Amino acid sequence: MNMKNIAEELKTRFLNDESLNLAKRLQTLKNLRNSIKSREVKIIEALKRDLGKSDFESYATEVGFILEEINFVLANLKHWSKPKKVRTPMTLFPGKSAIYPVPYGVVLIISPWNYPFQLCLSPLIGAFAAGNRVVVKPSEYSPHTTKMLKEIIGEVFEEAHVLLVEGALEETQTLLAQSWDYIFFTGSTSVGKIVMKAAAQHLTPLTLELGGKSPCLIDRSANLDLAAKRIAWGKFLNAGQTCVAPDYVLIPRELQKTFIEKMISHLKMFYGIEARHSEDYSRIIHEKHLDRLSGLLLSQKIAFGGEAYREDRFLAPTIMENVGWDDKIMEDEIFGPILPILPYDDINEAVQNILKRPKPLAFYLFTNNESQKDLYVDKIPFGGGCVNDTVLHLANPHLPFGGIGTSGLGSYHGKKSFDTFTHEKSIFHQSPNIDLPFRYPPYQGKLRWLKFFIR
Ligand code: NAD
């Protein structure tokens, strides 16, 4: 297929091809599940080559995550795809009304490198389940996983239904210049703006799954040891290259020292004395990112870690203490294994500082105080999050996942993925046999009857 014309070609096929019915979609998703299962070892190997991920993390956050998503869709798709009858007001008698879920048409999905398998296939499953044709463009930074994705997509889907296009900037620009029916982008906030601008040229609806600095707020009532353990897990999973990773920690000043000691002790339990020799600790995707991260380290504030080895793209789990809002590390999303700790005296001041900054993708509160939870849910804007945990809100297919403001637009996962890629077509079915004269001119004498019905 010609890259420059790919959207148009698929749109033409979309109009001429009736074959993507519900039965076909269900069968194809089952085939996708089988294809993934049969390549499980190879996928995990590819993720190890791209990111040094452990088998456990690769299965939990990539392969297993996608199998769960497919199973959830298979269990519900028939129900979701049914037209929904809705009530009709008496004034429209004797008509009937229904909403028909229909696909947008041809969807472009652009995905990043940090969970390269999951973040390519998860939106693809939603888009395809809803009946769309899909073009996916994975990141150029995770080539081994892309190779696996290409193999699987080529085996499972017909080319007219789902196509994987490889490429970096130039290829993505070629794709974005075309007119799509929907665009789904996962990546950085800066590229999100480029994608939205391109979509605006054709008034294409879109979802933006972006990033940002996700805070952890610990209050004085929290279980400090558990907070240290769960934050350490969420932060250093995939070496901090997780969009919803805790970016920084806000903690009462007098608890900072104990918290750091507890976190160091958990990190040693997780990854041993030297994380470099741990099978369970990931690598930084590219030297370029390792250099960027090394540039954020401020030696006098390093409480733990800080070692970097360019030859194997390793950066140790690192904790920085006594960090201030004006420090360089607080400017942009860290997206790596460095955790700044910001001590506070007054929790309201800490909250005010969060509110001054762009709305985060995630926010984590550690507390045993019920009233803090209300403040958390009602007053602070963020995409989604957890109370007394990190990252796990993503693992529930009943919770839509997405950002707000600069951290994103729209959401997906589970039913929300189906809804995201579905246009709700509203149809009013009128009777051809009864034609009440009331609505037609001349209106003389009818207004008071209208007011009788609509008050
Ligand atoms: P990125 O924005 O650099 O790249 C994402 C995709 O956009 C890639 O496929 C890339 O090829 C393409 N791209 C890059 N520059 C482009 C340009 N100028 N024009 C058009 N396309 C371009 O992001 P990344 O480095 O791959 O991923 C890291 C970012 O993604 C972080 O900010 C992270 O928070 C975010 N992220 C968000 C989520 C989420 O679900 N909200 C998930 C994972 C990552």
XYZ file of C-alpha atoms and ligand atoms in Angstrom:
499
model
C 0.000 0.000 0.000
C 1.306 3.481 -0.825
C 2.249 5.257 2.433
C 1.196 8.662 1.141
C -2.296 7.462 0.347
C -2.853 4.846 2.978
C -5.785 6.515 4.747
C -7.705 7.047 1.487
C -7.053 3.481 0.302
C -8.300 2.002 3.542
C -11.331 4.296 3.549
C -12.289 3.069 0.065
C -11.970 -0.534 1.227
C -13.953 0.296 4.332
C -16.885 1.440 2.194
C -16.703 -1.548 -0.162
C -16.059 -4.307 2.326
C -18.756 -5.746 4.534
C -16.588 -8.476 6.006
C -15.738 -6.897 9.354
C -18.900 -8.057 11.086
C -19.168 -9.016 14.741
C -18.453 -12.725 14.174
C -15.353 -11.893 12.151
C -14.091 -9.476 14.803
C -14.605 -12.008 17.597
C -12.828 -14.746 15.667
C -9.936 -12.441 14.770
C -9.476 -11.412 18.409
C -9.350 -15.095 19.380
C -6.710 -15.608 16.688
C -4.798 -12.655 18.092
C -4.850 -14.242 21.534
C -3.536 -17.536 20.121
C -0.870 -15.811 18.088
C 0.394 -13.935 21.153
C 0.313 -17.067 23.322
C 2.289 -19.051 20.789
C 4.988 -16.352 20.710
C 5.074 -15.552 24.422
C 8.738 -16.494 24.849
C 9.823 -14.536 21.763
C 7.884 -11.426 22.820
C 9.461 -11.502 26.267
C 12.860 -11.931 24.660
C 12.228 -8.905 22.400
C 11.237 -6.782 25.409
C 14.428 -7.876 27.140
C 16.485 -6.752 24.147
C 14.728 -3.393 23.890
C 14.393 -2.509 27.573
C 16.065 -5.225 29.652
C 12.680 -6.054 31.164
C 12.383 -9.059 33.451
C 10.162 -11.969 32.380
C 7.779 -11.171 35.245
C 7.341 -7.494 34.344
C 7.034 -8.315 30.644
C 4.271 -10.796 31.338
C 2.461 -8.678 33.956
C 2.539 -5.336 32.155
C 2.668 -6.321 28.488
C 1.750 -9.858 27.407
C -0.610 -10.730 30.285
C -2.132 -7.243 30.225
C -3.033 -7.670 26.559
C -4.402 -11.195 27.052
C -6.645 -9.812 29.819
C -7.809 -7.002 27.549
C -8.666 -9.469 24.759
C -10.540 -11.744 27.193
C -12.503 -8.799 28.549
C -13.482 -7.674 25.056
C -14.417 -11.211 23.977
C -16.686 -11.539 27.021
C -18.501 -8.255 26.363
C -18.295 -7.279 22.700
C -21.598 -8.816 21.650
C -23.431 -6.822 24.289
C -21.543 -3.568 23.603
C -22.210 -3.819 19.856
C -25.986 -4.044 20.185
C -28.086 -0.983 19.312
C -29.461 0.591 22.504
C -33.159 1.455 22.525
C -33.854 4.748 24.293
C -37.100 6.392 25.394
C -38.954 8.737 23.052
C -40.911 11.777 24.348
C -44.683 11.776 23.870
C -44.374 14.759 21.534
C -42.698 12.455 18.999
C -45.453 9.830 19.087
C -45.595 7.220 17.535
C -41.864 7.122 16.704
C -39.139 5.048 18.357
C -35.496 5.877 19.022
C -32.238 3.963 19.211
C -28.482 4.546 19.382
C -26.372 2.480 16.994
C -22.696 1.993 17.885
C -20.795 2.301 14.592
C -17.057 2.442 13.886
C -15.483 5.782 12.981
C -13.871 4.204 9.914
C -10.097 4.271 9.554
C -8.020 4.890 12.673
C -4.370 5.905 13.050
C -2.621 4.728 16.236
C 0.823 6.103 17.145
C 2.541 4.439 20.086
C 5.652 4.975 22.264
C 8.551 2.713 23.291
C 8.182 2.298 27.068
C 5.525 -0.448 26.999
C 5.917 -1.057 23.279
C 3.807 -4.215 23.102
C 0.964 -3.144 25.367
C 0.625 0.447 24.142
C 0.459 -0.617 20.511
C -1.977 -3.511 20.940
C -4.274 -2.173 23.656
C -5.740 0.685 21.570
C -5.613 -1.542 18.481
C -7.846 -4.111 20.198
C -10.366 -1.408 21.123
C -10.355 0.130 17.656
C -10.672 -3.207 15.860
C -13.311 -4.529 18.264
C -15.404 -1.466 17.471
C -15.155 -2.360 13.751
C -12.555 0.130 12.543
C -9.723 -0.368 10.068
C -6.451 0.457 11.785
C -2.962 1.635 10.937
C -0.463 1.401 13.818
C 2.868 3.179 13.931
C 5.032 1.914 16.824
C 8.078 3.769 18.141
C 11.368 3.561 16.298
C 13.171 3.095 19.651
C 11.883 -0.432 20.340
C 12.747 -2.296 17.099
C 12.785 -5.847 18.518
C 9.254 -5.542 19.864
C 8.127 -3.907 16.620
C 9.438 -6.942 14.730
C 7.254 -9.198 16.894
C 4.245 -6.915 16.487
C 4.687 -6.963 12.732
C 4.832 -10.762 12.709
C 1.685 -11.083 14.838
C -0.334 -8.423 13.011
C 0.693 -9.868 9.630
C -0.430 -13.326 10.732
C -3.735 -12.391 12.371
C -5.224 -9.495 10.433
C -6.039 -8.962 6.780
C -4.004 -6.112 5.310
C -7.181 -4.203 4.494
C -8.147 -4.299 8.181
C -5.010 -3.714 10.222
C -1.613 -2.600 9.021
C 1.621 -1.857 10.882
C 3.751 0.914 9.459
C 7.325 1.345 10.671
C 9.076 4.655 10.795
C 10.308 7.670 12.685
C 9.671 11.375 12.196
C 9.334 11.521 8.417
C 7.005 8.529 8.142
C 4.845 9.785 11.020
C 4.576 13.177 9.369
C 3.479 11.491 6.134
C 0.795 9.628 8.057
C -0.335 12.684 10.003
C -0.725 14.755 6.833
C -3.557 12.450 5.713
C -7.226 12.568 6.608
C -8.089 9.874 9.190
C -11.428 9.198 10.834
C -9.825 8.999 14.273
C -6.309 9.427 15.689
C -5.101 7.789 18.906
C -1.725 9.034 20.102
C 0.340 7.895 23.094
C 3.526 9.801 23.803
C 4.962 13.042 25.080
C 3.006 16.235 25.630
C 5.171 18.132 23.116
C 4.513 15.637 20.286
C 0.855 15.507 21.394
C 0.568 19.166 20.389
C 1.973 18.379 16.918
C -0.505 15.523 16.518
C -3.446 17.673 17.611
C -2.453 20.403 15.167
C -2.310 17.860 12.335
C -5.708 16.437 13.350
C -7.192 19.939 13.395
C -6.417 20.352 9.669
C -9.041 17.685 8.929
C -11.148 18.189 12.088
C -10.289 14.607 13.014
C -11.413 13.509 16.489
C -8.573 12.212 18.621
C -7.391 10.788 21.907
C -4.117 11.981 23.416
C -2.512 9.767 26.057
C 0.324 11.964 27.280
C 2.637 12.307 30.270
C 3.559 14.745 32.994
C 4.856 14.894 36.536
C 2.731 12.600 38.720
C 3.059 13.419 42.453
C 2.920 11.168 45.502
C 1.617 12.921 48.582
C 2.272 11.273 51.940
C 0.535 12.709 54.982
C 1.372 12.297 58.664
C -1.200 9.519 59.180
C 0.160 7.243 56.432
C 1.795 3.848 56.956
C 5.303 4.983 56.063
C 6.853 1.588 55.467
C 4.085 0.463 53.127
C 4.181 3.813 51.314
C 7.956 3.444 50.811
C 7.528 -0.090 49.476
C 4.661 0.668 47.088
C 6.204 3.887 45.803
C 9.539 2.114 45.249
C 7.733 -0.578 43.268
C 5.736 1.865 41.088
C 8.676 4.198 40.538
C 11.355 1.667 39.612
C 9.152 -0.671 37.574
C 10.591 -0.562 34.039
C 13.380 1.656 35.478
C 10.958 4.529 35.951
C 9.965 4.610 32.263
C 6.263 4.405 33.004
C 3.869 7.230 32.116
C 2.088 6.898 35.483
C 5.244 6.333 37.547
C 5.424 8.472 40.682
C 7.504 11.428 39.498
C 8.215 12.940 42.930
C 7.296 12.490 46.595
C 5.964 15.128 48.986
C 6.513 14.152 52.597
C 6.339 15.827 56.037
C 9.847 17.196 56.699
C 10.355 15.230 59.925
C 9.543 11.916 58.138
C 11.878 12.353 55.161
C 14.903 10.614 56.690
C 12.988 7.559 57.932
C 11.099 7.315 54.639
C 14.337 7.276 52.637
C 15.855 4.638 54.931
C 12.787 2.451 54.469
C 12.832 2.928 50.733
C 16.522 2.003 50.492
C 15.845 -1.120 52.492
C 12.999 -2.111 50.120
C 15.108 -1.365 47.056
C 17.836 -3.668 48.363
C 15.208 -6.365 48.911
C 13.875 -5.861 45.358
C 17.106 -5.596 43.391
C 19.899 -6.729 45.744
C 22.872 -4.616 46.810
C 23.723 -3.832 43.184
C 20.742 -3.374 40.883
C 23.079 -3.676 37.893
C 23.340 -7.403 38.567
C 19.621 -7.900 39.114
C 17.609 -9.791 36.483
C 14.584 -7.773 37.574
C 15.815 -4.252 36.901
C 15.270 -2.753 33.432
C 17.579 -0.672 31.272
C 17.142 2.823 29.829
C 15.827 2.611 26.270
C 18.608 4.645 24.613
C 21.931 6.371 25.440
C 20.283 9.697 24.587
C 17.782 9.230 27.429
C 20.500 8.012 29.804
C 22.477 11.213 29.139
C 19.366 13.334 29.702
C 18.695 11.578 33.018
C 22.326 11.821 34.168
C 22.108 15.568 33.553
C 19.305 15.792 36.140
C 21.402 14.377 38.980
C 22.639 16.820 41.581
C 25.430 15.016 43.452
C 24.985 16.830 46.785
C 21.310 15.775 46.907
C 21.743 12.087 46.043
C 20.683 10.016 49.046
C 20.942 6.675 47.231
C 22.107 5.410 43.840
C 23.216 7.752 41.089
C 25.584 5.306 39.294
C 25.263 5.258 35.515
C 26.925 2.927 32.995
C 26.483 4.035 29.421
C 27.738 0.730 27.938
C 24.705 -1.191 29.184
C 22.298 1.780 29.450
C 22.087 1.340 33.207
C 21.036 3.968 35.712
C 20.769 2.831 39.329
C 17.542 3.357 41.291
C 18.247 6.829 42.619
C 16.711 8.877 45.439
C 17.333 12.604 45.759
C 16.588 14.290 49.101
C 15.690 17.844 50.118
C 14.667 18.707 46.577
C 13.040 22.122 46.038
C 10.400 23.171 43.503
C 12.997 25.258 41.658
C 15.495 22.433 41.147
C 16.072 21.375 37.519
C 14.651 17.905 38.173
C 11.253 19.515 38.895
C 10.990 21.185 35.458
C 9.865 18.270 33.262
C 8.622 14.708 33.549
C 11.609 12.592 34.679
C 10.663 9.333 32.923
C 13.519 7.409 34.503
C 14.676 5.885 37.809
C 15.307 9.094 39.780
C 12.963 9.908 42.643
C 13.129 13.420 44.112
C 11.832 13.810 47.665
C 10.376 17.217 48.524
C 9.874 17.761 52.267
C 6.954 19.966 53.368
C 5.893 21.557 56.662
C 2.285 22.344 55.806
C 0.255 19.932 53.665
C -1.910 22.757 52.302
C 1.178 24.450 50.955
C 2.222 21.167 49.306
C -1.229 20.884 47.686
C -1.091 24.518 46.519
C 2.211 23.776 44.808
C 0.672 20.821 42.976
C -2.256 23.000 41.907
C 0.090 25.633 40.424
C 1.543 23.095 38.003
C 0.081 21.358 34.907
C -2.571 18.751 35.728
C -0.782 15.413 36.185
C -1.632 12.103 34.523
C -1.631 10.333 37.893
C -1.622 11.288 41.558
C -1.021 9.042 44.539
C -2.131 9.796 48.067
C -0.845 7.877 51.097
C -3.028 8.436 54.131
C -5.116 6.799 56.820
C -7.291 9.876 57.119
C -10.721 9.707 55.431
C -11.081 13.485 55.015
C -7.792 13.643 53.076
C -9.286 11.189 50.606
C -12.191 13.565 49.876
C -9.783 16.435 49.290
C -7.856 14.180 46.945
C -10.839 13.165 44.844
C -12.664 16.510 44.758
C -10.114 19.306 44.811
C -7.015 18.234 42.900
C -7.308 17.731 39.123
C -5.447 14.759 37.642
C -6.125 11.906 35.192
C -6.488 9.027 37.675
C -4.630 7.461 40.544
C -4.617 5.404 43.713
C -5.096 5.921 47.425
C -2.362 4.072 49.346
C -0.880 2.523 46.207
C 0.720 3.410 42.879
C 0.158 2.526 39.203
C -2.464 -0.185 39.820
C -5.465 1.881 38.662
C -4.300 0.897 35.196
C -4.823 -2.769 35.894
C -8.615 -2.577 36.287
C -10.439 -2.749 32.931
C -13.485 -1.183 34.593
C -11.524 2.048 35.185
C -11.097 4.297 32.122
C -7.501 5.440 31.781
C -6.486 8.871 30.523
C -5.176 12.300 31.383
C -6.572 15.775 31.783
C -5.241 19.079 30.463
C -1.607 18.708 29.386
C -1.550 15.043 30.466
C -4.100 14.022 27.870
C -7.472 14.112 26.254
C -9.933 11.211 26.338
C -9.437 7.775 27.838
C -9.546 4.033 27.109
C -9.289 0.461 28.503
C -12.118 -2.068 28.720
C -15.535 -0.755 27.656
C -14.129 2.762 27.405
C -11.853 1.600 24.568
C -14.885 0.387 22.636
C -16.663 3.703 23.298
C -13.600 5.734 22.328
C -13.473 4.175 18.874
C -17.231 4.168 18.363
C -19.494 6.828 16.976
C -22.951 6.776 18.550
C -25.354 7.109 15.665
C -28.718 8.364 16.910
C -31.697 7.347 14.821
C -35.351 8.280 15.186
C -37.631 5.723 13.527
C -40.908 7.309 12.483
C -44.009 5.431 11.428
C -44.797 5.663 7.697
C -48.461 4.982 8.431
C -49.486 7.643 10.934
C -48.872 11.324 10.217
C -50.221 13.622 12.909
C -50.949 17.086 11.477
C -50.009 18.950 14.668
C -46.401 19.989 13.750
C -47.262 21.401 10.321
C -48.236 25.044 9.563
C -50.613 26.775 9.763
C -49.898 26.891 13.522
C -52.985 28.853 14.479
C -54.437 27.529 17.752
C -51.625 24.967 18.209
C -49.263 26.918 20.493
C -51.351 26.441 23.620
C -51.365 22.686 22.972
C -47.606 22.728 22.502
C -47.277 24.546 25.837
C -49.528 21.936 27.407
C -47.003 19.217 26.457
C -43.796 21.233 26.953
C -43.854 23.261 30.173
P 7.310 10.606 21.864
O 6.246 11.625 21.939
O 8.696 11.051 21.600
O 6.979 9.528 20.728
C 5.739 8.859 20.627
C 5.456 8.523 19.175
O 5.419 9.724 18.406
C 6.512 7.628 18.523
O 5.859 6.674 17.723
C 7.329 8.586 17.687
O 7.845 7.988 16.525
C 6.320 9.652 17.313
N 6.926 10.991 17.155
C 8.028 11.469 17.797
N 8.263 12.740 17.425
C 7.305 13.063 16.533
C 7.005 14.247 15.782
N 7.749 15.350 15.876
N 5.937 14.232 14.951
C 5.171 13.130 14.857
N 5.401 11.984 15.543
C 6.456 11.947 16.355
O 7.206 9.775 23.217
P 8.125 8.573 23.708
O 9.477 9.102 24.048
O 8.023 7.423 22.765
O 7.342 8.165 25.059
C 7.526 8.864 26.239
C 6.370 9.791 26.555
O 5.151 9.138 26.367
C 6.372 10.247 28.008
O 6.035 11.597 28.073
C 5.287 9.401 28.642
O 4.711 9.955 29.792
C 4.328 9.297 27.522
N 3.494 8.115 27.677
C 2.181 8.273 27.962
C 1.387 7.166 28.155
C -0.081 7.277 28.473
O -0.750 6.257 28.365
N -0.600 8.417 28.877
C 1.939 5.894 28.042
C 3.279 5.773 27.753
C 4.055 6.890 27.556
